[in-house]
């Protein structure tokens, strides 16, 4: 009998999801053995896989079955891989894989998304940016996750007339962006607390020169900033931030922002690590937390055994840290990944022209390397 048991709901989803999830489970098993913890993983359906399964069973077609949600709520943590793919891409379809992801975030109350961006020395050549720009960059993106545009009113009207329709009639689409003070406050406060454990610098990103939601965001942020005199606080407009992230990424420590801006900026920031295949994320709220790579389901390479499992494995690292307070194991896993990279092992997405062919590994072999480095 292990000392402790944790129930983890695993959601492999679509595309490369099942392949990278398999490696994360192997890593969990190895860590469980080393630290005398039993991680009991139970697979559930989400995304396109759930759409197909519910349709085949003649049930109500959904990307987020009730059984998945119930299991997630009852679990100690949720580990998700990725959802989506061309098979379910019809934009007019009423059920889409992404609804599974947005739905589970909302239903679990995961209002905060952390995306730590670390520059691995060994991967500096894999980035499109110059090493002298990247060196020493280490930032934490804190993204609001259940408010704003993605959860606002989405609407379409037909046969609308007016000046914007060129004299005739046409369709109109609306997505509304709303934020309450409370929604801003809980995220920004978390960012300041995180900054206290880091380099004590918060950059809050908004578009306060145009958007009312941003002006509220800025007001709340300034109020909270006043409670943290030891933290250096800055506001930065989102367009400028997009430029600064590639011009001078070292200036960032904690970057906090609303949902849409965080979605876009975190994909941009992933290139500082060399590949979106390296970026893990943790989604936290008041209940069960969820961990997932920041990348998508990469349908173009699915099933070929070449996907990079490291963002999924680094999501396990965040799970150990935030859900199980297993910091020692988390540090060991982070060091194992770094060691594998330092030894020159690569998946194809993080290889460059100088990588010898025999150092390029498939998904499973990369998982094995990490497990061996843990031992
Ligand atoms: C992400 C993804 C999702 C998001 C999509 C798939 C809905 O891009 O996790 O960043 O925008 O939140
Ligand atoms: Mg995204």
Short mmCIF file of C-alpha atoms and ligand atoms in Angstrom, two decimals:
data_model
loop_
_atom_site.label_atom_id
_atom_site.label_comp_id
_atom_site.label_asym_id
_atom_site.label_seq_id
_atom_site.Cartn_x
_atom_site.Cartn_y
_atom_site.Cartn_z
CA UNK A 1 0.00 0.00 0.00
CA UNK A 2 1.33 3.39 -0.95
CA UNK A 3 1.49 6.11 1.62
CA UNK A 4 -1.01 8.27 -0.27
CA UNK A 5 -3.52 7.87 -3.07
CA UNK A 6 -4.57 10.55 -5.54
CA UNK A 7 -7.36 10.21 -8.07
CA UNK A 8 -6.53 11.82 -11.41
CA UNK A 9 -9.03 12.16 -14.22
CA UNK A 10 -7.10 11.89 -17.48
CA UNK A 11 -8.61 13.37 -20.63
CA UNK A 12 -6.57 12.30 -23.68
CA UNK A 13 -8.94 14.02 -26.14
CA UNK A 14 -8.00 14.22 -29.81
CA UNK A 15 -5.11 14.21 -32.26
CA UNK A 16 -1.77 13.68 -30.53
CA UNK A 17 -3.59 13.79 -27.17
CA UNK A 18 -3.61 10.02 -26.48
CA UNK A 19 0.08 9.67 -27.48
CA UNK A 20 1.39 12.39 -25.19
CA UNK A 21 -0.98 11.40 -22.38
CA UNK A 22 0.44 7.87 -22.42
CA UNK A 23 3.89 9.32 -21.66
CA UNK A 24 2.56 11.55 -18.88
CA UNK A 25 0.99 8.48 -17.24
CA UNK A 26 4.26 6.58 -17.39
CA UNK A 27 6.01 9.52 -15.76
CA UNK A 28 3.32 9.68 -13.05
CA UNK A 29 3.74 5.99 -12.35
CA UNK A 30 7.52 6.40 -12.01
CA UNK A 31 7.11 9.33 -9.64
CA UNK A 32 4.48 7.47 -7.66
CA UNK A 33 6.93 4.65 -7.13
CA UNK A 34 9.77 6.91 -6.12
CA UNK A 35 7.69 8.93 -3.65
CA UNK A 36 5.39 6.19 -2.40
CA UNK A 37 2.23 7.71 -3.85
CA UNK A 38 -0.45 5.90 -5.80
CA UNK A 39 -1.68 7.99 -8.72
CA UNK A 40 -4.88 6.36 -9.89
CA UNK A 41 -5.60 7.59 -13.41
CA UNK A 42 -9.01 7.19 -14.97
CA UNK A 43 -9.60 8.12 -18.62
CA UNK A 44 -12.68 10.07 -19.62
CA UNK A 45 -13.98 11.54 -22.85
CA UNK A 46 -13.71 15.14 -23.97
CA UNK A 47 -13.67 17.07 -27.26
CA UNK A 48 -14.04 15.35 -30.60
CA UNK A 49 -13.61 11.93 -29.00
CA UNK A 50 -16.64 12.66 -26.80
CA UNK A 51 -18.66 13.95 -29.76
CA UNK A 52 -17.98 10.73 -31.70
CA UNK A 53 -18.66 8.45 -28.72
CA UNK A 54 -21.91 10.11 -27.69
CA UNK A 55 -23.11 10.12 -31.30
CA UNK A 56 -22.24 6.43 -31.75
CA UNK A 57 -24.08 5.56 -28.54
CA UNK A 58 -27.19 7.44 -29.67
CA UNK A 59 -26.89 9.80 -26.70
CA UNK A 60 -27.15 13.55 -26.71
CA UNK A 61 -24.11 14.65 -28.73
CA UNK A 62 -21.70 16.62 -26.56
CA UNK A 63 -18.01 17.51 -26.24
CA UNK A 64 -18.29 17.33 -22.46
CA UNK A 65 -20.32 14.35 -21.19
CA UNK A 66 -21.83 14.62 -17.73
CA UNK A 67 -19.83 11.56 -16.62
CA UNK A 68 -16.59 13.40 -17.44
CA UNK A 69 -17.66 16.44 -15.51
CA UNK A 70 -18.82 14.43 -12.50
CA UNK A 71 -15.56 12.47 -12.42
CA UNK A 72 -13.52 15.67 -12.76
CA UNK A 73 -15.34 17.31 -9.87
CA UNK A 74 -14.74 14.28 -7.68
CA UNK A 75 -11.06 13.92 -8.63
CA UNK A 76 -7.97 15.31 -6.90
CA UNK A 77 -6.76 16.73 -10.21
CA UNK A 78 -7.49 16.65 -13.93
CA UNK A 79 -4.86 16.10 -16.59
CA UNK A 80 -5.97 17.07 -20.09
CA UNK A 81 -4.09 16.60 -23.37
CA UNK A 82 -5.72 18.43 -26.28
CA UNK A 83 -8.98 18.69 -28.19
CA UNK A 84 -10.02 19.44 -31.76
CA UNK A 85 -9.22 18.49 -35.33
CA UNK A 86 -10.37 18.91 -38.92
CA UNK A 87 -12.96 16.14 -38.54
CA UNK A 88 -15.03 18.37 -36.21
CA UNK A 89 -14.04 21.74 -37.66
CA UNK A 90 -17.30 22.72 -39.37
CA UNK A 91 -17.86 26.20 -37.88
CA UNK A 92 -21.62 25.92 -38.39
CA UNK A 93 -21.87 22.72 -36.33
CA UNK A 94 -23.67 23.28 -33.02
CA UNK A 95 -21.27 21.00 -31.13
CA UNK A 96 -17.54 21.55 -31.38
CA UNK A 97 -14.57 20.05 -29.48
CA UNK A 98 -13.48 23.41 -28.02
CA UNK A 99 -16.78 23.57 -26.14
CA UNK A 100 -15.51 20.65 -24.08
CA UNK A 101 -12.48 22.62 -23.02
CA UNK A 102 -14.26 25.91 -22.38
CA UNK A 103 -17.07 24.00 -20.65
CA UNK A 104 -14.86 22.12 -18.22
CA UNK A 105 -12.96 25.31 -17.35
CA UNK A 106 -16.24 27.08 -16.60
CA UNK A 107 -17.84 24.16 -14.74
CA UNK A 108 -14.80 23.58 -12.55
CA UNK A 109 -14.56 27.32 -11.86
CA UNK A 110 -11.00 27.50 -13.23
CA UNK A 111 -10.68 31.25 -13.43
CA UNK A 112 -6.91 31.38 -13.47
CA UNK A 113 -4.47 29.97 -16.02
CA UNK A 114 -0.73 29.86 -15.39
CA UNK A 115 1.72 29.47 -18.22
CA UNK A 116 5.32 29.52 -17.05
CA UNK A 117 7.69 30.39 -19.88
CA UNK A 118 11.20 29.14 -19.24
CA UNK A 119 14.05 29.41 -21.65
CA UNK A 120 16.02 26.18 -21.70
CA UNK A 121 19.65 26.88 -22.41
CA UNK A 122 19.83 23.73 -24.53
CA UNK A 123 16.95 24.86 -26.74
CA UNK A 124 18.06 28.39 -27.33
CA UNK A 125 18.97 27.47 -30.91
CA UNK A 126 15.47 26.11 -31.56
CA UNK A 127 13.88 29.52 -31.10
CA UNK A 128 13.51 31.89 -34.00
CA UNK A 129 14.83 34.65 -31.72
CA UNK A 130 18.47 35.45 -31.12
CA UNK A 131 20.15 33.85 -28.07
CA UNK A 132 21.27 37.25 -26.74
CA UNK A 133 17.63 38.37 -26.67
CA UNK A 134 16.42 35.18 -24.99
CA UNK A 135 19.14 34.59 -22.43
CA UNK A 136 17.85 34.85 -18.87
CA UNK A 137 14.16 35.16 -19.78
CA UNK A 138 11.84 33.58 -17.24
CA UNK A 139 8.27 34.73 -17.07
CA UNK A 140 4.95 33.61 -15.72
CA UNK A 141 1.81 34.44 -17.68
CA UNK A 142 -1.28 34.66 -15.50
CA UNK A 143 -4.32 34.57 -17.75
CA UNK A 144 -7.91 35.12 -16.66
CA UNK A 145 -9.72 32.04 -17.95
CA UNK A 146 -13.48 32.09 -17.51
CA UNK A 147 -14.52 35.65 -18.34
CA UNK A 148 -14.29 38.15 -21.16
CA UNK A 149 -14.99 37.56 -24.83
CA UNK A 150 -14.84 33.77 -24.80
CA UNK A 151 -17.66 33.57 -22.26
CA UNK A 152 -19.68 36.59 -23.38
CA UNK A 153 -22.80 36.65 -25.51
CA UNK A 154 -22.17 35.25 -29.00
CA UNK A 155 -24.85 36.19 -31.47
CA UNK A 156 -25.66 36.40 -35.14
CA UNK A 157 -28.42 38.46 -36.76
CA UNK A 158 -29.60 38.19 -40.33
CA UNK A 159 -31.01 40.79 -42.73
CA UNK A 160 -29.85 43.78 -40.77
CA UNK A 161 -29.96 47.17 -42.49
CA UNK A 162 -27.95 50.31 -41.78
CA UNK A 163 -24.93 52.33 -42.75
CA UNK A 164 -22.55 49.42 -42.07
CA UNK A 165 -24.34 47.28 -44.66
CA UNK A 166 -23.54 49.38 -47.71
CA UNK A 167 -27.11 50.46 -48.35
CA UNK A 168 -28.46 46.90 -48.45
CA UNK A 169 -28.93 44.32 -45.72
CA UNK A 170 -26.56 41.74 -44.31
CA UNK A 171 -25.56 39.63 -41.36
CA UNK A 172 -24.21 40.95 -38.12
CA UNK A 173 -22.14 39.07 -35.54
CA UNK A 174 -21.70 40.05 -31.91
CA UNK A 175 -19.32 38.84 -29.20
CA UNK A 176 -19.57 40.76 -25.98
CA UNK A 177 -16.76 41.33 -23.52
CA UNK A 178 -17.65 41.74 -19.87
CA UNK A 179 -15.64 41.75 -16.67
CA UNK A 180 -16.72 42.27 -13.09
CA UNK A 181 -14.44 43.79 -10.46
CA UNK A 182 -14.51 40.50 -8.60
CA UNK A 183 -13.33 38.53 -11.64
CA UNK A 184 -10.42 40.90 -12.14
CA UNK A 185 -9.49 41.09 -8.49
CA UNK A 186 -9.06 37.36 -7.81
CA UNK A 187 -6.74 36.93 -10.79
CA UNK A 188 -4.66 40.04 -10.22
CA UNK A 189 -4.27 39.25 -6.53
CA UNK A 190 -2.97 35.79 -7.38
CA UNK A 191 -0.46 37.39 -9.78
CA UNK A 192 0.83 39.68 -7.03
CA UNK A 193 1.16 36.80 -4.58
CA UNK A 194 3.09 34.85 -7.22
CA UNK A 195 5.33 37.87 -7.86
CA UNK A 196 6.21 37.95 -4.14
CA UNK A 197 7.71 34.46 -4.61
CA UNK A 198 9.55 35.54 -7.77
CA UNK A 199 11.27 38.72 -8.91
CA UNK A 200 8.56 41.02 -7.52
CA UNK A 201 7.55 42.64 -10.77
CA UNK A 202 4.03 42.61 -12.21
CA UNK A 203 3.16 43.87 -15.67
CA UNK A 204 -0.59 44.13 -16.14
CA UNK A 205 -1.63 44.05 -19.78
CA UNK A 206 -4.72 45.83 -21.09
CA UNK A 207 -6.09 48.07 -23.82
CA UNK A 208 -7.21 50.86 -21.51
CA UNK A 209 -6.85 53.48 -24.23
CA UNK A 210 -9.88 51.91 -25.95
CA UNK A 211 -11.77 49.34 -23.86
CA UNK A 212 -13.97 49.97 -20.81
CA UNK A 213 -13.24 46.45 -19.49
CA UNK A 214 -9.56 47.39 -19.60
CA UNK A 215 -10.15 50.62 -17.70
CA UNK A 216 -11.87 48.62 -14.97
CA UNK A 217 -9.03 46.08 -15.08
CA UNK A 218 -6.50 48.87 -14.60
CA UNK A 219 -8.42 50.48 -11.71
CA UNK A 220 -8.66 47.19 -9.83
CA UNK A 221 -5.02 46.42 -10.52
CA UNK A 222 -3.87 49.76 -9.14
CA UNK A 223 -5.92 49.19 -6.00
CA UNK A 224 -4.29 45.81 -5.43
CA UNK A 225 -0.83 47.11 -6.37
CA UNK A 226 -1.08 49.58 -3.49
CA UNK A 227 -1.31 46.61 -1.11
CA UNK A 228 2.02 45.28 -2.41
CA UNK A 229 4.54 48.09 -1.99
CA UNK A 230 7.42 45.62 -2.46
CA UNK A 231 6.25 44.70 -5.94
CA UNK A 232 7.12 46.88 -8.90
CA UNK A 233 3.91 47.46 -10.89
CA UNK A 234 3.55 48.49 -14.50
CA UNK A 235 0.69 48.78 -16.98
CA UNK A 236 1.38 47.84 -20.57
CA UNK A 237 -0.93 48.10 -23.56
CA UNK A 238 -1.47 44.77 -25.26
CA UNK A 239 -0.18 45.81 -28.68
CA UNK A 240 3.00 47.15 -27.12
CA UNK A 241 3.30 43.95 -25.05
CA UNK A 242 3.18 41.82 -28.18
CA UNK A 243 6.14 43.80 -29.46
CA UNK A 244 8.03 43.88 -26.14
CA UNK A 245 7.78 40.09 -25.73
CA UNK A 246 9.99 39.53 -28.73
CA UNK A 247 12.03 42.75 -28.42
CA UNK A 248 13.03 42.35 -24.79
CA UNK A 249 11.51 39.31 -23.04
CA UNK A 250 13.86 39.63 -20.06
CA UNK A 251 11.91 42.63 -18.74
CA UNK A 252 8.98 40.36 -17.78
CA UNK A 253 8.53 38.53 -14.51
CA UNK A 254 4.77 38.11 -13.91
CA UNK A 255 2.47 39.16 -16.75
CA UNK A 256 -1.22 39.27 -15.83
CA UNK A 257 -4.01 39.80 -18.32
CA UNK A 258 -7.56 39.01 -19.39
CA UNK A 259 -8.64 35.91 -21.29
CA UNK A 260 -8.24 36.80 -24.96
CA UNK A 261 -5.04 38.81 -24.57
CA UNK A 262 -3.58 35.98 -22.49
CA UNK A 263 -4.54 33.39 -25.09
CA UNK A 264 -2.75 35.30 -27.83
CA UNK A 265 0.28 36.47 -25.85
CA UNK A 266 0.96 33.02 -24.41
CA UNK A 267 1.21 31.46 -27.87
CA UNK A 268 3.60 34.23 -28.80
CA UNK A 269 5.63 33.77 -25.61
CA UNK A 270 5.90 30.03 -26.19
CA UNK A 271 8.33 30.77 -28.99
CA UNK A 272 10.76 32.04 -26.38
CA UNK A 273 11.06 28.40 -25.30
CA UNK A 274 11.74 27.29 -28.85
CA UNK A 275 8.46 25.49 -29.38
CA UNK A 276 4.83 25.55 -28.34
CA UNK A 277 5.54 21.88 -27.57
CA UNK A 278 7.37 22.95 -24.39
CA UNK A 279 4.72 25.09 -22.73
CA UNK A 280 2.70 23.60 -19.87
CA UNK A 281 -0.23 25.19 -18.10
CA UNK A 282 -2.15 24.97 -14.86
CA UNK A 283 -5.73 26.11 -14.52
CA UNK A 284 -6.68 26.84 -10.95
CA UNK A 285 -9.89 27.79 -9.22
CA UNK A 286 -11.73 26.99 -6.05
CA UNK A 287 -12.12 23.26 -6.74
CA UNK A 288 -10.27 20.59 -8.71
CA UNK A 289 -7.43 22.04 -10.76
CA UNK A 290 -6.71 21.12 -14.37
CA UNK A 291 -3.34 20.76 -16.08
CA UNK A 292 -2.76 20.78 -19.80
CA UNK A 293 -0.16 21.64 -22.40
CA UNK A 294 -0.72 25.05 -24.01
CA UNK A 295 -0.51 23.55 -27.48
CA UNK A 296 -3.33 21.99 -29.46
CA UNK A 297 -4.04 18.52 -30.80
CA UNK A 298 -1.68 18.82 -33.82
CA UNK A 299 -3.86 16.67 -36.11
CA UNK A 300 -1.24 16.89 -38.88
CA UNK A 301 1.18 14.69 -36.95
CA UNK A 302 -1.30 12.62 -34.91
CA UNK A 303 -0.76 8.87 -34.82
CA UNK A 304 2.82 9.05 -36.09
CA UNK A 305 4.53 8.77 -32.73
CA UNK A 306 6.60 11.92 -33.24
CA UNK A 307 4.75 14.45 -31.07
CA UNK A 308 6.67 16.18 -28.30
CA UNK A 309 5.34 14.92 -24.94
CA UNK A 310 7.30 17.45 -22.86
CA UNK A 311 4.58 20.08 -22.39
CA UNK A 312 2.28 17.30 -21.19
CA UNK A 313 4.98 15.98 -18.86
CA UNK A 314 5.69 19.49 -17.58
CA UNK A 315 1.95 19.81 -16.90
CA UNK A 316 2.43 16.86 -14.54
CA UNK A 317 5.19 18.89 -12.88
CA UNK A 318 2.73 21.73 -12.27
CA UNK A 319 0.17 19.24 -10.94
CA UNK A 320 2.67 17.88 -8.43
CA UNK A 321 3.39 21.44 -7.31
CA UNK A 322 -0.05 23.02 -7.16
CA UNK A 323 -2.40 20.11 -6.42
CA UNK A 324 -0.25 17.73 -4.36
CA UNK A 325 2.33 20.04 -2.75
CA UNK A 326 5.01 17.59 -3.93
CA UNK A 327 7.60 20.26 -4.63
CA UNK A 328 10.56 17.91 -4.33
CA UNK A 329 9.12 15.57 -6.96
CA UNK A 330 8.18 18.54 -9.15
CA UNK A 331 11.72 19.89 -8.97
CA UNK A 332 13.12 16.46 -9.78
CA UNK A 333 10.86 16.20 -12.83
CA UNK A 334 11.80 19.68 -14.02
CA UNK A 335 15.47 18.79 -13.62
CA UNK A 336 14.97 15.48 -15.46
CA UNK A 337 13.45 17.28 -18.46
CA UNK A 338 16.24 19.82 -18.44
CA UNK A 339 18.85 17.06 -18.17
CA UNK A 340 17.41 15.20 -21.16
CA UNK A 341 17.57 18.39 -23.21
CA UNK A 342 21.09 19.16 -22.01
CA UNK A 343 22.11 15.68 -23.17
CA UNK A 344 20.97 16.67 -26.63
CA UNK A 345 17.81 14.57 -26.94
CA UNK A 346 15.11 16.20 -29.07
CA UNK A 347 11.75 15.55 -30.60
CA UNK A 348 11.52 16.79 -34.15
CA UNK A 349 9.79 20.09 -33.27
CA UNK A 350 12.67 21.20 -31.05
CA UNK A 351 15.50 19.88 -33.21
CA UNK A 352 17.51 22.24 -35.35
CA UNK A 353 19.94 21.93 -38.22
CA UNK A 354 22.75 20.99 -35.83
CA UNK A 355 20.87 18.10 -34.18
CA UNK A 356 22.34 14.73 -35.17
CA UNK A 357 19.71 12.43 -36.64
CA UNK A 358 20.24 9.82 -33.90
CA UNK A 359 19.35 12.34 -31.18
CA UNK A 360 15.85 12.88 -32.59
CA UNK A 361 13.38 10.78 -30.64
CA UNK A 362 9.77 9.80 -31.00
CA UNK A 363 7.10 10.44 -28.38
CA UNK A 364 7.56 7.24 -26.41
CA UNK A 365 11.36 7.28 -26.52
CA UNK A 366 11.32 10.84 -25.18
CA UNK A 367 9.05 9.68 -22.34
CA UNK A 368 11.52 6.92 -21.55
CA UNK A 369 14.44 9.36 -21.50
CA UNK A 370 12.65 11.52 -18.92
CA UNK A 371 11.81 8.50 -16.77
CA UNK A 372 15.42 7.29 -16.95
CA UNK A 373 16.65 10.74 -15.95
CA UNK A 374 14.34 10.68 -12.93
CA UNK A 375 15.88 7.51 -11.58
C1 LIG B 1 -5.83 27.62 -25.23
C2 LIG B 1 -6.63 27.31 -26.47
C3 LIG B 1 -8.10 27.45 -26.15
C4 LIG B 1 -8.31 28.84 -25.60
C5 LIG B 1 -9.06 27.19 -27.32
C6 LIG B 1 -8.86 25.82 -27.91
C7 LIG B 1 -10.50 27.40 -26.93
O1 LIG B 1 -6.27 28.14 -27.51
O2 LIG B 1 -5.94 26.89 -24.24
O3 LIG B 1 -5.10 28.61 -25.24
O4 LIG B 1 -8.35 29.79 -26.36
O5 LIG B 1 -8.39 29.01 -24.38
MG1 LIG B 2 -4.63 29.38 -27.07
#
